[in-house]
XYZ file of C-alpha atoms in Angstrom:
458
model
C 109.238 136.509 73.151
C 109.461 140.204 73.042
C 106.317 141.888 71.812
C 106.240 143.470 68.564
C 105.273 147.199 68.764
C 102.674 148.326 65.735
C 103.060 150.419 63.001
C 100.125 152.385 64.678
C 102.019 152.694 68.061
C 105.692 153.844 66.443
C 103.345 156.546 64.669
C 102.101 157.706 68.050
C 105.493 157.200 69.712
C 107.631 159.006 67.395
C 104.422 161.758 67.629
C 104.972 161.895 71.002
C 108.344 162.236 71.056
C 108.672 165.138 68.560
C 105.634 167.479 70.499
C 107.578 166.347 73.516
C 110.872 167.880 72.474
C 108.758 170.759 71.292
C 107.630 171.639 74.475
C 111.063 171.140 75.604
C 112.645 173.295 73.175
C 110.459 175.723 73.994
C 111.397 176.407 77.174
C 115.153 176.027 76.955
C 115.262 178.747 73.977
C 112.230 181.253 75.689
C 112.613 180.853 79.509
C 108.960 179.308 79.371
C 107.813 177.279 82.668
C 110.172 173.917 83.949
C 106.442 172.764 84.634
C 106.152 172.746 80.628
C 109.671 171.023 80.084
C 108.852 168.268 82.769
C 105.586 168.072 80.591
C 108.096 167.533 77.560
C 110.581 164.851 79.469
C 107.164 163.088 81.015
C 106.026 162.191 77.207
C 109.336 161.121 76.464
C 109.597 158.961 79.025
C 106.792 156.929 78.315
C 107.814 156.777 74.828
C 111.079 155.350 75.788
C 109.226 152.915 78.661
C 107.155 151.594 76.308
C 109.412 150.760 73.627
C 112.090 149.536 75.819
C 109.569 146.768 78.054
C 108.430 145.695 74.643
C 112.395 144.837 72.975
C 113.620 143.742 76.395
C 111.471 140.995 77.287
C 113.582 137.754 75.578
C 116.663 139.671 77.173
C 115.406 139.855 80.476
C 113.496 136.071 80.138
C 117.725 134.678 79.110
C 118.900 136.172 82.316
C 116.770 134.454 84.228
C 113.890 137.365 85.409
C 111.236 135.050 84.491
C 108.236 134.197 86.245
C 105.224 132.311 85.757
C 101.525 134.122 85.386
C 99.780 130.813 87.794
C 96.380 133.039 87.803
C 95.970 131.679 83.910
C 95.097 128.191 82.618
C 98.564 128.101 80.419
C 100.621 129.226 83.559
C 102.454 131.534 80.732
C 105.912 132.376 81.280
C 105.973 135.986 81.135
C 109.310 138.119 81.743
C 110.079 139.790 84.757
C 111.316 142.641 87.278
C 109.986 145.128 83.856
C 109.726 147.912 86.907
C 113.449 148.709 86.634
C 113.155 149.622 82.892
C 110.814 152.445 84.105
C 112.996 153.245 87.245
C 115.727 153.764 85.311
C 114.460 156.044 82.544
C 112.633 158.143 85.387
C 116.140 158.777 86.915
C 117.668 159.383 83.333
C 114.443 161.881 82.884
C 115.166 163.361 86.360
C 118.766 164.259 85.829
C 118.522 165.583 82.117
C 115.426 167.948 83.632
C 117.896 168.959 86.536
C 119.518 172.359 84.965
C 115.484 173.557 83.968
C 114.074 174.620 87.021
C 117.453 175.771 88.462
C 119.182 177.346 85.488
C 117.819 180.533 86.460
C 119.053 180.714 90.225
C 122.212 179.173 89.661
C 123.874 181.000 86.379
C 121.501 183.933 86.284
C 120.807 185.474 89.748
C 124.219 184.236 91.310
C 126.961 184.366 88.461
C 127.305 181.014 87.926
C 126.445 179.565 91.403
C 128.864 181.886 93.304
C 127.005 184.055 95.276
C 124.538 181.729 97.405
C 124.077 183.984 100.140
C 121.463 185.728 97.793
C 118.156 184.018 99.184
C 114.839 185.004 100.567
C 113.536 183.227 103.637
C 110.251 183.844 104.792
C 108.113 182.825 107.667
C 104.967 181.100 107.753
C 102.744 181.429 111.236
C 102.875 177.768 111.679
C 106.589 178.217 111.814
C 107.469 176.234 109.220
C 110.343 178.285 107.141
C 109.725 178.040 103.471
C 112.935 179.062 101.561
C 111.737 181.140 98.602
C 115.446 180.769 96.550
C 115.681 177.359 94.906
C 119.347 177.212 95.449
C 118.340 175.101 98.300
C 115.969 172.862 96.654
C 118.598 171.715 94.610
C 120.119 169.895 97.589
C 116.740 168.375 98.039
C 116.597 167.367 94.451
C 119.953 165.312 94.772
C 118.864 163.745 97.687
C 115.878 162.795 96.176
C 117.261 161.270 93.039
C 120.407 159.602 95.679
C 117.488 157.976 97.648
C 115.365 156.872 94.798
C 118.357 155.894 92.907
C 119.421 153.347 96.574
C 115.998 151.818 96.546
C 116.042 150.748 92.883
C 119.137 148.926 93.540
C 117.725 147.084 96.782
C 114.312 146.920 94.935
C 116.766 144.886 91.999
C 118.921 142.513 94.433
C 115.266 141.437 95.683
C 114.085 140.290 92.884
C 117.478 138.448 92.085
C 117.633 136.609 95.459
C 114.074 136.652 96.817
C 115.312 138.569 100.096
C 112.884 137.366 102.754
C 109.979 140.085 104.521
C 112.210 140.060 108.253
C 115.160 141.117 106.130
C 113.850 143.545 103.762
C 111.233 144.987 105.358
C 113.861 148.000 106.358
C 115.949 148.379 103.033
C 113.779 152.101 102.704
C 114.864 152.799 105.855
C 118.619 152.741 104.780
C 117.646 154.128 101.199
C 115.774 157.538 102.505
C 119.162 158.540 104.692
C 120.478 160.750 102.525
C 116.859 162.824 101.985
C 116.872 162.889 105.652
C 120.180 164.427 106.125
C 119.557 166.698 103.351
C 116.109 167.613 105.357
C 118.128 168.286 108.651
C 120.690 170.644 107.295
C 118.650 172.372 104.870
C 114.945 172.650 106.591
C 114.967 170.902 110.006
C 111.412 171.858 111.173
C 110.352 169.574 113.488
C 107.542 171.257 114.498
C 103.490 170.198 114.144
C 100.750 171.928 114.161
C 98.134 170.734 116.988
C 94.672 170.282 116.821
C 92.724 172.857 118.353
C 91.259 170.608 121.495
C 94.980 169.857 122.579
C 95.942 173.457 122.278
C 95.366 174.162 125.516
C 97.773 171.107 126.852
C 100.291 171.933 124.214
C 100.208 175.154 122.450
C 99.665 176.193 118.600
C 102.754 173.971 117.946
C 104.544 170.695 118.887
C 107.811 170.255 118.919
C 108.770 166.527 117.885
C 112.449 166.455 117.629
C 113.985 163.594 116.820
C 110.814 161.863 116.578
C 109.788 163.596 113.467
C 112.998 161.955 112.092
C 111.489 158.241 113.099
C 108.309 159.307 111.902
C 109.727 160.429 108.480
C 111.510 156.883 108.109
C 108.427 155.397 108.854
C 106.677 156.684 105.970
C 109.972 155.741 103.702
C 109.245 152.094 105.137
C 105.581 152.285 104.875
C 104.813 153.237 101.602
C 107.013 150.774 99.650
C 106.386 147.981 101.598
C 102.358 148.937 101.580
C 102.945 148.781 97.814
C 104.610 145.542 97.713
C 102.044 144.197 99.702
C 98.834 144.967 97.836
C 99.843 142.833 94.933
C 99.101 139.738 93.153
C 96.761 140.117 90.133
C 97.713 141.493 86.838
C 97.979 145.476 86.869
C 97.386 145.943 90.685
C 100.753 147.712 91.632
C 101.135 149.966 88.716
C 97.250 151.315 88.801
C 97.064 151.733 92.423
C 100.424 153.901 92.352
C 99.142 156.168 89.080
C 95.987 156.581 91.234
C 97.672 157.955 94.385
C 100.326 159.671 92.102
C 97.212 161.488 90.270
C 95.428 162.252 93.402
C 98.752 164.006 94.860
C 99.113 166.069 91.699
C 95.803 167.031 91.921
C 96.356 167.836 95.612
C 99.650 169.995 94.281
C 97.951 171.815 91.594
C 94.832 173.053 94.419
C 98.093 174.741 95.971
C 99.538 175.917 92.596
C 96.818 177.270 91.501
C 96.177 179.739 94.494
C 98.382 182.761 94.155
C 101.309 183.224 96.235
C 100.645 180.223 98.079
C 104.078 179.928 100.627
C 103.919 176.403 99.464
C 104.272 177.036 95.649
C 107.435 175.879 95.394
C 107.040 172.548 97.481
C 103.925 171.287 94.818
C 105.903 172.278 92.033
C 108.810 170.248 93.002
C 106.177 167.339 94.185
C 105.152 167.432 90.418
C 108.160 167.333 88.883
C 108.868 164.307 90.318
C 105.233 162.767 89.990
C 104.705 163.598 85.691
C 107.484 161.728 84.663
C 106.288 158.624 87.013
C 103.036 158.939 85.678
C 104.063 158.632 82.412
C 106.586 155.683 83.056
C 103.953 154.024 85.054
C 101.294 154.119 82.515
C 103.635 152.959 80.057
C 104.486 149.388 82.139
C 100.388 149.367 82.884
C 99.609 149.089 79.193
C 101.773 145.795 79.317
C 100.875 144.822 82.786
C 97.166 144.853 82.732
C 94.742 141.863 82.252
C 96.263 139.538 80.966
C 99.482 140.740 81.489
C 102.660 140.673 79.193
C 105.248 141.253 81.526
C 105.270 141.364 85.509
C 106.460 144.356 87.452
C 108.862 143.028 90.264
C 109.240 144.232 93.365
C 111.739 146.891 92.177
C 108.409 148.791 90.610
C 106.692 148.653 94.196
C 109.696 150.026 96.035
C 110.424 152.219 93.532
C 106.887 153.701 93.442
C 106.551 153.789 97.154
C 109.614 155.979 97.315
C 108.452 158.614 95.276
C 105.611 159.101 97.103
C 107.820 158.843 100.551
C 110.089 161.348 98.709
C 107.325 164.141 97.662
C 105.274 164.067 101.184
C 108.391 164.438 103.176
C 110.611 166.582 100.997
C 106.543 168.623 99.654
C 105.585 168.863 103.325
C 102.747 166.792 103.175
C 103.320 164.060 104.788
C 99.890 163.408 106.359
C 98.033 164.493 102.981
C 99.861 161.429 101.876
C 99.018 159.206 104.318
C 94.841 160.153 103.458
C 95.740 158.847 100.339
C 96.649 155.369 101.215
C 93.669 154.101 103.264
C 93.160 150.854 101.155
C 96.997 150.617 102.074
C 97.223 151.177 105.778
C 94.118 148.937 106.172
C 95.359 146.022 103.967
C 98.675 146.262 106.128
C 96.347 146.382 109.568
C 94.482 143.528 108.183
C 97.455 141.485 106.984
C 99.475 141.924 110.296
C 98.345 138.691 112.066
C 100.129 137.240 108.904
C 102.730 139.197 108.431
C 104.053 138.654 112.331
C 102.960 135.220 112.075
C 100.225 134.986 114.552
C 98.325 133.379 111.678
C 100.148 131.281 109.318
C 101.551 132.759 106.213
C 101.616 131.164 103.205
C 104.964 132.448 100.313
C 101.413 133.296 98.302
C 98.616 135.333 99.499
C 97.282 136.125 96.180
C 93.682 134.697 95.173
C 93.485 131.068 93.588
C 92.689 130.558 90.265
C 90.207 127.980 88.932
C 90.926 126.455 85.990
C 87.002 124.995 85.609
C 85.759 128.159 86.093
C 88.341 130.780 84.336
C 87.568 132.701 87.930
C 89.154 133.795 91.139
C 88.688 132.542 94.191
C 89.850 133.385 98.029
C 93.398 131.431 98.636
C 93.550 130.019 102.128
C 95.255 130.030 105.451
C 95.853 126.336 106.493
C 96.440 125.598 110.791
C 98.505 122.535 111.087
C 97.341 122.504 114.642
C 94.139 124.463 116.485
C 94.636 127.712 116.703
C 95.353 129.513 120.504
C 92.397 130.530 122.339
C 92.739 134.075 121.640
C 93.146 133.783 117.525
C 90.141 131.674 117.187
C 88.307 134.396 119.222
C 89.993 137.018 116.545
C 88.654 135.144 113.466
C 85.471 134.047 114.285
C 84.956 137.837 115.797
C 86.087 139.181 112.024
C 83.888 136.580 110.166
C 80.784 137.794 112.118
C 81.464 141.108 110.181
C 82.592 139.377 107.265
C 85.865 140.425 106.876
C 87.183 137.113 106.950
C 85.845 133.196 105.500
C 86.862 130.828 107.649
C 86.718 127.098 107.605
C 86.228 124.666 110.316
C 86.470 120.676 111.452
C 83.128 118.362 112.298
C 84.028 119.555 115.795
C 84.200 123.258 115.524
C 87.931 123.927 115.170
C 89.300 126.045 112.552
C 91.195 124.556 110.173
C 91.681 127.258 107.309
C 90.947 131.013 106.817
C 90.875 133.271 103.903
C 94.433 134.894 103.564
C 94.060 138.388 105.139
C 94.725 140.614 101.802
C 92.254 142.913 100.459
C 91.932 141.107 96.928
C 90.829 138.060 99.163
C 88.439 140.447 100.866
C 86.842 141.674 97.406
C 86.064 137.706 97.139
C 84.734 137.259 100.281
C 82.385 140.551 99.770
C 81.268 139.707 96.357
C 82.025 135.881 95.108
C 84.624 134.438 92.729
C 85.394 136.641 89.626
C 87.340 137.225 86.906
C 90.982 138.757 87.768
C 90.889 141.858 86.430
C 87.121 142.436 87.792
C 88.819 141.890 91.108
C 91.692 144.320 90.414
C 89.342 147.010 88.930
C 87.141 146.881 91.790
C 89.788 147.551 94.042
C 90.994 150.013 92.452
C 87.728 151.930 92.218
C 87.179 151.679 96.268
C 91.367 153.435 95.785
C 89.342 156.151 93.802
C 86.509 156.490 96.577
C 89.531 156.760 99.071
C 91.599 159.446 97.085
C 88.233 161.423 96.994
C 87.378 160.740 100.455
C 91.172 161.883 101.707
C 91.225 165.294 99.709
C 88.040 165.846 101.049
C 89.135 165.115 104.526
C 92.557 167.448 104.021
C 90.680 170.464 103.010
C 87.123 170.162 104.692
C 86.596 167.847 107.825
C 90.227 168.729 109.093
C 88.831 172.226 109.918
C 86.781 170.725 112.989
C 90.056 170.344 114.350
C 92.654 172.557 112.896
C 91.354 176.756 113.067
C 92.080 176.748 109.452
C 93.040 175.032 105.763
C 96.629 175.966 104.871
C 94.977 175.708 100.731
C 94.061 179.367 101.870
C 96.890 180.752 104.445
C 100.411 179.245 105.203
C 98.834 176.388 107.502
């Protein structure tokens, strides 16, 4: 049934929604900040999230997104793919905040938008080439919005027909084309900065070509796909992405904040895109969270990922990003031998749930035959450093494991528990990691880079 929103919560809502409009009104009428407007549009949105997941779950449950919750001891059916209700007022958001930050550059320095030659370039010593005139960030904007907009719609036909991990394991790949054309015309550094050891074989900077291209799509493949896979327990996608998407805003406003930064304008356009998905994000995780009301789809983990592919390439921060999603690059390292089937792979990886016991508990591997030589020698080198449970015959050979996720990790570490102990103790070690990757960013990388491009165009 679709949940019935309080009289309390329509108080706050329609609150929200007026001081939202407010803010917006503010800034259309005075030529305040777009940062303040996006403010306005980001309240909004979660107004509109929030009331929309909570009429649209019977509609949604009649067209068949349905699925049931199997980690509770009613197996509830609870309504599904709610992730493209918040995609799709994000974009709606997104498009109605377009003429804000632009207004000024388009109508009121060039005459309407004719007279585009009018721009200031300047460059940084790392060579990268900052354009200080928006104009041009408009065609990033697009192609932001283009690319996010792709991946909601293959995010959508996989949760309709269940596309399989060979198949869809590149749909980013073919959604982040357009940001990467938009990058080649309108930027096209290529260039990286090299560590201060390997200056001598290679100079202050490193041309990568066309590799920086593959290296781009790879993070457009990674990070939705890293989403997708850390999943399985009620709220786990949705807080994991607000607490990368707060740790990048943080990261954006340590640039903001210093003045005349060369990179002002690349954090201000990485947080226009990340307040309004904070605020559609916290919206779903008020129904997703222990126990859950709805479930996200996978529309809401390739949707998510993309926004973060989309603000480290088109912010420039590529590898910032990256030292935010540790938990993610080692759940995907330590899921591999399943994922390329070295180790069977069950359609499941989540933990099992106990109905005796109300608690979680590690879900398993089975070996219909002994496993070769050199994947026994794997697992019983990971379980002496206890990174993996593993199960074995009178005779010795192994005849389960512990699925290779980090929620069955948690279990392994610290015994059966409740489901949303497990997903809150993840997410704190996502915390630790967001703390320990801004710290590594702006303090250990100056053992190997001469300086911290927080202070000078780095």
């Amino acid at each position: 049934m679709s949940q019935k929103i309080s009289t309390g919560w329509y108080f706050f809502l329609f609150t929200l929604v007026g001081a939202s409009s407010g803010l917006i009104y503010t800034v259309f009428v005075g030529d305040g900040e777009p940062l303040v407007a996006s403010l306005g549009f980001s309240g909004i949105a979660f107004a509109a999230t929030f009331a929309l997941i909570s009429w649209l779950g019977d509609a949604f449950k009649r067209a068949g997104l349905k699925g049931k919750d199997i980690s509770k001891p009613d197996r509830r059916e609870l309504p599904e793919t709610m992730g493209v209700v918040c995609a799709v007022v994000y974009l709606m958001c997104m498009i109605a905040f377009m003429p804000f930050p632009f207004y000024e550059y388009i109508v009121a320095s060039t005459s309407g938008g004719g007279n585009r030659e009018i721009t200031v370039d300047q460059e940084v010593e790392t060579g990268r080439l900052l354009h200080r005139f928006p104009h041009n960030k408009l065609g990033e904007y697009l192609s932001a919005i283009l690319s996010l907009q792709s991946m909601v719609i293959l995010g959508v036909a996989d949760d309709l027909f269940d596309v399989r991990w060979r198949h869809k394991l590149f749909l980013p790949a073919i959604a982040v084309i357009p940001m990467l054309m938009v990058y080649y015309v309108d930027f096209g550094v290529t260039n990286v900065v090299v560590p201060t050891f390997l200056e001598p074989y290679f100079g202050t900077l490193l041309d990568l070509s066309w590799g920086y291209y593959l290296y781009m799509a790879a993070i457009a493949i990674f990070c939705p796909n890293s989403i997708n896979i850390l999943a399985g327990v009620n709220g786990i996608e949705v807080t994991q992405s607000i607490v990368i998407a707060c740790f990048i805003a943080i990261n954006d406003i340590l640039y903001i904040s210093v003045k005349g930064h060369p990179a002002t304008n690349s954090h201000l356009f990485s947080l226009y895109f990340l307040l309004p998905f904070i605020s559609v994000s916290l919206a779903l995780w008020w129904h997703n969270w222990y126990p859950a009301k709805v479930f996200v789809g996978d529309t809401y983990c390739y949707f998510a990922g993309m926004i973060f592919a989309v603000v480290g390439i088109l912010g420039h921060f590529s590898k910032t990003l990256l030292l935010l999603f540790i938990p993610q690059i080692f759940n995907f390292i330590y899921s591999s031998p399943q994922l390329f089937r070295l180790i069977p792979c069950p359609r499941h990886r989540l933990p099992r749930f106990r109905v005796q016991t109300g608690l979680m508990e590690v879900s398993r591997a089975e070996f219909p035959q002994p496993p070769k030589w050199y994947v026994d020698l794997a697992l019983t080198t990971l379980e002496r450093v206890g990174l993996v449970q593993v199960w074995r015959s009178s005779d010795g050979v192994i005849t389960e494991c512990s699925n290779l996720t980090i929620l069955n990790l948690w279990i392994v570490w610290f015994g059966p528990m409740r489901e949303d102990k497990v997903a809150m103790g993840v997410l704190a070690l996502q915390c630790v990691c967001g703390v320990v990757g801004l710290l590594i960013r702006h303090k250990a990388a100056l053992l190997v880079f001469p300086s911290d491009n927080l202070k000078v165009g780095f």
